Coordinates of N, CA, C and O in Angstrom, one line a residue:
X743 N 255.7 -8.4 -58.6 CA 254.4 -7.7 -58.6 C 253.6 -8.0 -59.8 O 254.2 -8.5 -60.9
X744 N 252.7 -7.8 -59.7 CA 251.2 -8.4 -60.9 C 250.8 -6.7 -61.2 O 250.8 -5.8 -60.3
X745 N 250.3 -6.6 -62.7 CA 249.4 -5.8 -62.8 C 247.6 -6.3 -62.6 O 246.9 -7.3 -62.8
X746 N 247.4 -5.1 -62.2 CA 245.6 -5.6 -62.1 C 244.7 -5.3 -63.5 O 244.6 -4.2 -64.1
X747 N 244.4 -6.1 -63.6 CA 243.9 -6.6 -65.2 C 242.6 -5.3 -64.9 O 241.7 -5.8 -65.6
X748 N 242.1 -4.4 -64.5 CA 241.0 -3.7 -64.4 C 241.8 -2.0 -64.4 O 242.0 -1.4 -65.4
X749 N 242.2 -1.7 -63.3 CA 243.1 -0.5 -63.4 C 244.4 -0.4 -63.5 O 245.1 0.6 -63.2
X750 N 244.8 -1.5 -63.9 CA 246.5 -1.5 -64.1 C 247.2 -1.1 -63.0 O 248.0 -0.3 -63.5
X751 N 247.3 -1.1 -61.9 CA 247.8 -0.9 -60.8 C 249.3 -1.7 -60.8 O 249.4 -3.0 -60.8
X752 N 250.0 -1.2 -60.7 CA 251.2 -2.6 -60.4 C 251.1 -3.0 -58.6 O 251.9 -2.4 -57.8
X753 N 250.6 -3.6 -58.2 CA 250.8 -3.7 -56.6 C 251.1 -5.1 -56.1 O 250.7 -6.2 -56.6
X754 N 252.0 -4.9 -54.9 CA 252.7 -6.1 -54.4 C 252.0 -7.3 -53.9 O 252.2 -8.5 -54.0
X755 N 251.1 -6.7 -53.4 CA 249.8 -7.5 -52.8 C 248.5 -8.3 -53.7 O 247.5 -8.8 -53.4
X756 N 248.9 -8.2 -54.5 CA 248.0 -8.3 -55.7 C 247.7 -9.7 -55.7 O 248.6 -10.5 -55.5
X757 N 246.1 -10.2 -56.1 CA 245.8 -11.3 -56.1 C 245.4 -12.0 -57.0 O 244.9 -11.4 -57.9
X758 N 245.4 -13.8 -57.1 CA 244.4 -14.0 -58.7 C 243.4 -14.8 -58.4 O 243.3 -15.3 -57.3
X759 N 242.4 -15.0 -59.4 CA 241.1 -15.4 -59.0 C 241.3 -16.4 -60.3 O 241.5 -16.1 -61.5
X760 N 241.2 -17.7 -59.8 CA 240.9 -18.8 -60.8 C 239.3 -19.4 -61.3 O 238.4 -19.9 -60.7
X761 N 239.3 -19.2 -62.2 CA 237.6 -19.4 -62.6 C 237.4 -19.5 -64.0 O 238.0 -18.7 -64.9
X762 N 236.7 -20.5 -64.2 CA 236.9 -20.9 -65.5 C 237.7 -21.3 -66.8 O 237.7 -20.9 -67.9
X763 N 238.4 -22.3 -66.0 CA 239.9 -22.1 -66.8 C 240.6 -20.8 -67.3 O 241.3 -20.6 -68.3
X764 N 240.3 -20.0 -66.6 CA 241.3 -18.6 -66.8 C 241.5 -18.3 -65.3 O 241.1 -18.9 -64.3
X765 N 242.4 -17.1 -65.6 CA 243.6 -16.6 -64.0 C 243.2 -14.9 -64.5 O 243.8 -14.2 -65.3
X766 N 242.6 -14.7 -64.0 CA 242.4 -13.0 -63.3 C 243.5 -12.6 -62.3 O 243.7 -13.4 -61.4
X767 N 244.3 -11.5 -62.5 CA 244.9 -10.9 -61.4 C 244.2 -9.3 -61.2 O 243.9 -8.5 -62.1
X768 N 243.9 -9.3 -59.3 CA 243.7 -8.3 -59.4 C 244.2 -7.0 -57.9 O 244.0 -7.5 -56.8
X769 N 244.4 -6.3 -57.9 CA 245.0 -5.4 -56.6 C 244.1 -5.6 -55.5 O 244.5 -6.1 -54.4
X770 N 242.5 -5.1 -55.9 CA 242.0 -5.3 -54.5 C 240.3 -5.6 -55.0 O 239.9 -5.6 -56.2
X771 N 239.6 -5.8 -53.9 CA 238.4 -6.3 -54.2 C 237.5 -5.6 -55.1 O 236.7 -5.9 -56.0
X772 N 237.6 -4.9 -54.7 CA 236.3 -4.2 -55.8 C 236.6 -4.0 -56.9 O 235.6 -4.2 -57.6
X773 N 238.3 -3.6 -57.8 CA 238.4 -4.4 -58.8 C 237.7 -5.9 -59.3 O 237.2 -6.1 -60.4
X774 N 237.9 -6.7 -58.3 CA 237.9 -8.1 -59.0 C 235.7 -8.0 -59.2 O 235.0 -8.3 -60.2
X775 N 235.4 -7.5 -58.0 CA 234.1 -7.7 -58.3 C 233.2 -7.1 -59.7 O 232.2 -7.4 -60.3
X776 N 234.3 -5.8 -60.1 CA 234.1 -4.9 -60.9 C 233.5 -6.1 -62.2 O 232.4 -6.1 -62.8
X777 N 234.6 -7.0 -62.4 CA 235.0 -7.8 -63.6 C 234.8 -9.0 -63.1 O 235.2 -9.8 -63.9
X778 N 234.4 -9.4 -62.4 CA 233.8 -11.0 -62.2 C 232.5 -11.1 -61.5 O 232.1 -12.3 -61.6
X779 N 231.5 -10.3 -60.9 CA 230.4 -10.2 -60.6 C 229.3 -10.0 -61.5 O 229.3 -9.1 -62.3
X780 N 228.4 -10.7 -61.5 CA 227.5 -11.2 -62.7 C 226.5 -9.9 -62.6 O 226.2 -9.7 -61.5
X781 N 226.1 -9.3 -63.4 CA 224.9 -8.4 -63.7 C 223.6 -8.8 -63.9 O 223.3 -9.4 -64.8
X782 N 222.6 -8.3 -63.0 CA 221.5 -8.5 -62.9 C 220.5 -8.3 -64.3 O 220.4 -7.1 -64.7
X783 N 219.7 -9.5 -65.1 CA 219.4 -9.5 -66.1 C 218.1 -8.1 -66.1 O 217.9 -7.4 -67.1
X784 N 217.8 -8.1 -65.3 CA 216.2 -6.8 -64.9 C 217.0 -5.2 -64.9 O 216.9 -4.2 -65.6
X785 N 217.7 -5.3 -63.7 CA 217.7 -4.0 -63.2 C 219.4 -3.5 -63.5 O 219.9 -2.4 -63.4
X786 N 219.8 -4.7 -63.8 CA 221.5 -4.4 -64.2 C 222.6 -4.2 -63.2 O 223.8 -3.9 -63.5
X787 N 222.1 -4.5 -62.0 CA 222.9 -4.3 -60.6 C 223.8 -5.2 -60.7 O 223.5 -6.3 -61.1
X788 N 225.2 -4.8 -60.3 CA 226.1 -6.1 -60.0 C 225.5 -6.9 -59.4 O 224.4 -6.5 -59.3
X789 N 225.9 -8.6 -58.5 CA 225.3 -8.9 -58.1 C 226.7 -9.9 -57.2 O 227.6 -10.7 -57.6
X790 N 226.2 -9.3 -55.9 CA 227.5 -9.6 -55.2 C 227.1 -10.9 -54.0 O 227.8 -11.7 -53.4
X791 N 225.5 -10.3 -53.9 CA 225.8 -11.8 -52.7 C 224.9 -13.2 -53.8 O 225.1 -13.4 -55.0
X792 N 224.3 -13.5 -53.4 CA 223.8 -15.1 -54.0 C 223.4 -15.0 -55.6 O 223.8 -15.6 -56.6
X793 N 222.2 -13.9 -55.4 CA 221.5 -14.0 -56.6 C 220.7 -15.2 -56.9 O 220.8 -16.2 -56.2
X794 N 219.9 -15.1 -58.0 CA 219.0 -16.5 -58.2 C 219.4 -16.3 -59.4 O 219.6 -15.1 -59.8
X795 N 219.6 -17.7 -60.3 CA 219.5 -18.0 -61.3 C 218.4 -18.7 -61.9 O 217.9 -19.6 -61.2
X796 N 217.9 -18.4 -63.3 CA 216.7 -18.9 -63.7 C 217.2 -19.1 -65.5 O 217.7 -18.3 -66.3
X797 N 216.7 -20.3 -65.7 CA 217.0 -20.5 -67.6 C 218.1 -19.8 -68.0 O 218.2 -18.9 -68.9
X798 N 219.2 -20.3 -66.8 CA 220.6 -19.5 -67.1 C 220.9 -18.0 -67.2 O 221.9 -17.5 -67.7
X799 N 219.9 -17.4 -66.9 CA 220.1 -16.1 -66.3 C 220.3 -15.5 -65.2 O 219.3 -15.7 -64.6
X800 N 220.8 -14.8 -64.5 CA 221.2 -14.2 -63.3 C 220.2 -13.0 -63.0 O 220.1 -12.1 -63.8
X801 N 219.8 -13.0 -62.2 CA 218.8 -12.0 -61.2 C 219.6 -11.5 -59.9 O 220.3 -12.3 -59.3
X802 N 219.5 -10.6 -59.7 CA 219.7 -9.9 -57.9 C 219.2 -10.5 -57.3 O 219.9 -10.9 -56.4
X803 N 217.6 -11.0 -57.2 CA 216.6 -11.6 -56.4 C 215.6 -11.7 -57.5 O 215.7 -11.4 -58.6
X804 N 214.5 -12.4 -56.5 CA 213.5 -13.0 -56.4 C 212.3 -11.6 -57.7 O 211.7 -11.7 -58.8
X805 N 212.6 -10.8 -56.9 CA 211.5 -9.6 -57.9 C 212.2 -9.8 -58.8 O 211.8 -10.6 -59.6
X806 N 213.6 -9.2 -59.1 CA 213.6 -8.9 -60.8 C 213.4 -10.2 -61.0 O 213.1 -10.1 -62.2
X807 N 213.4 -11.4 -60.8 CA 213.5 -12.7 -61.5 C 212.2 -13.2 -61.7 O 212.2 -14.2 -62.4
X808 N 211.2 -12.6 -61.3 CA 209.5 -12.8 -61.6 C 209.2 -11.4 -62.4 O 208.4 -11.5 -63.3
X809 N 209.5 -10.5 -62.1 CA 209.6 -9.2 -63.1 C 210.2 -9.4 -64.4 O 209.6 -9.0 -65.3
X810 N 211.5 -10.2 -64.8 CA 211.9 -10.5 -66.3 C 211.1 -11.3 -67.2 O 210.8 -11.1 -68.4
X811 N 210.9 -12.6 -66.1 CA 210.5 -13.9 -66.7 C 208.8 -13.9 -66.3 O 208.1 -14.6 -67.0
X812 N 208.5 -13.2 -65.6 CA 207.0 -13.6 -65.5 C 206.3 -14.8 -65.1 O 205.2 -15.2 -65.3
X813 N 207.0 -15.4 -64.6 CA 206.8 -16.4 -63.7 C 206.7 -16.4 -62.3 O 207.2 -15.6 -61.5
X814 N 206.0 -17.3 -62.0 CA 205.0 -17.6 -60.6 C 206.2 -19.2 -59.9 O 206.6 -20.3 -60.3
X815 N 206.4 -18.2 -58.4 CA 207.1 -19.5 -58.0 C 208.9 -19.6 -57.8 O 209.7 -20.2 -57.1
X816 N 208.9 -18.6 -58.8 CA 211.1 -17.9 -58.4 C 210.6 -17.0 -56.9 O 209.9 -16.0 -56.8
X817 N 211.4 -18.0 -55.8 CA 211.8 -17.3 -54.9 C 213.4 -17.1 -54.1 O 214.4 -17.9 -54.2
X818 N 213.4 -16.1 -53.5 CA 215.0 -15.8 -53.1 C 215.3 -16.8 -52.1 O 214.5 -16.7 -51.2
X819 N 216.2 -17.8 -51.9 CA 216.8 -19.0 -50.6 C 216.7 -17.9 -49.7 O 216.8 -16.7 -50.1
X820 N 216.5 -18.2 -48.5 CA 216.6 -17.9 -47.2 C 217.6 -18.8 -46.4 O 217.8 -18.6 -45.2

């Protein structure tokens, strides 16, 4: 069994997430998103499905990402 690097859980089922030359272990999902889902530079929301990235920053979408940067032209993929 693995502990989960977020709530210390000892569980059998427990999984690891490889990313960035490091190994995360974690019990279940919402841990892992807790600690590996990037935060929205505007509004601070995790950010769980795509997100847009802009001058290496992470947005939720399209508004906070013309709301931070003030730019004309960041739109969300469809």
């Amino acid at each position: 069994m693995a502990r989960c690097e977020v709530c210390g859980n000892d569980y059998g089922m427990s999984f690891e997430v490889h990313a960035q030359g490091a190994v995360h272990v974690f019990d279940c999902f919402a841990c892992a998103i807790h600690r590996m889902a990037p935060i929205c530079e505007h509004c601070r929301v995790q950010i769980i499905g795509q997100g847009v990235e802009v001058d290496g920053q992470w947005f939720c979408g399209g508004h906070c990402a013309r709301a931070e940067k003030g730019q004309v032209g960041i739109v969300d993929k469809v």
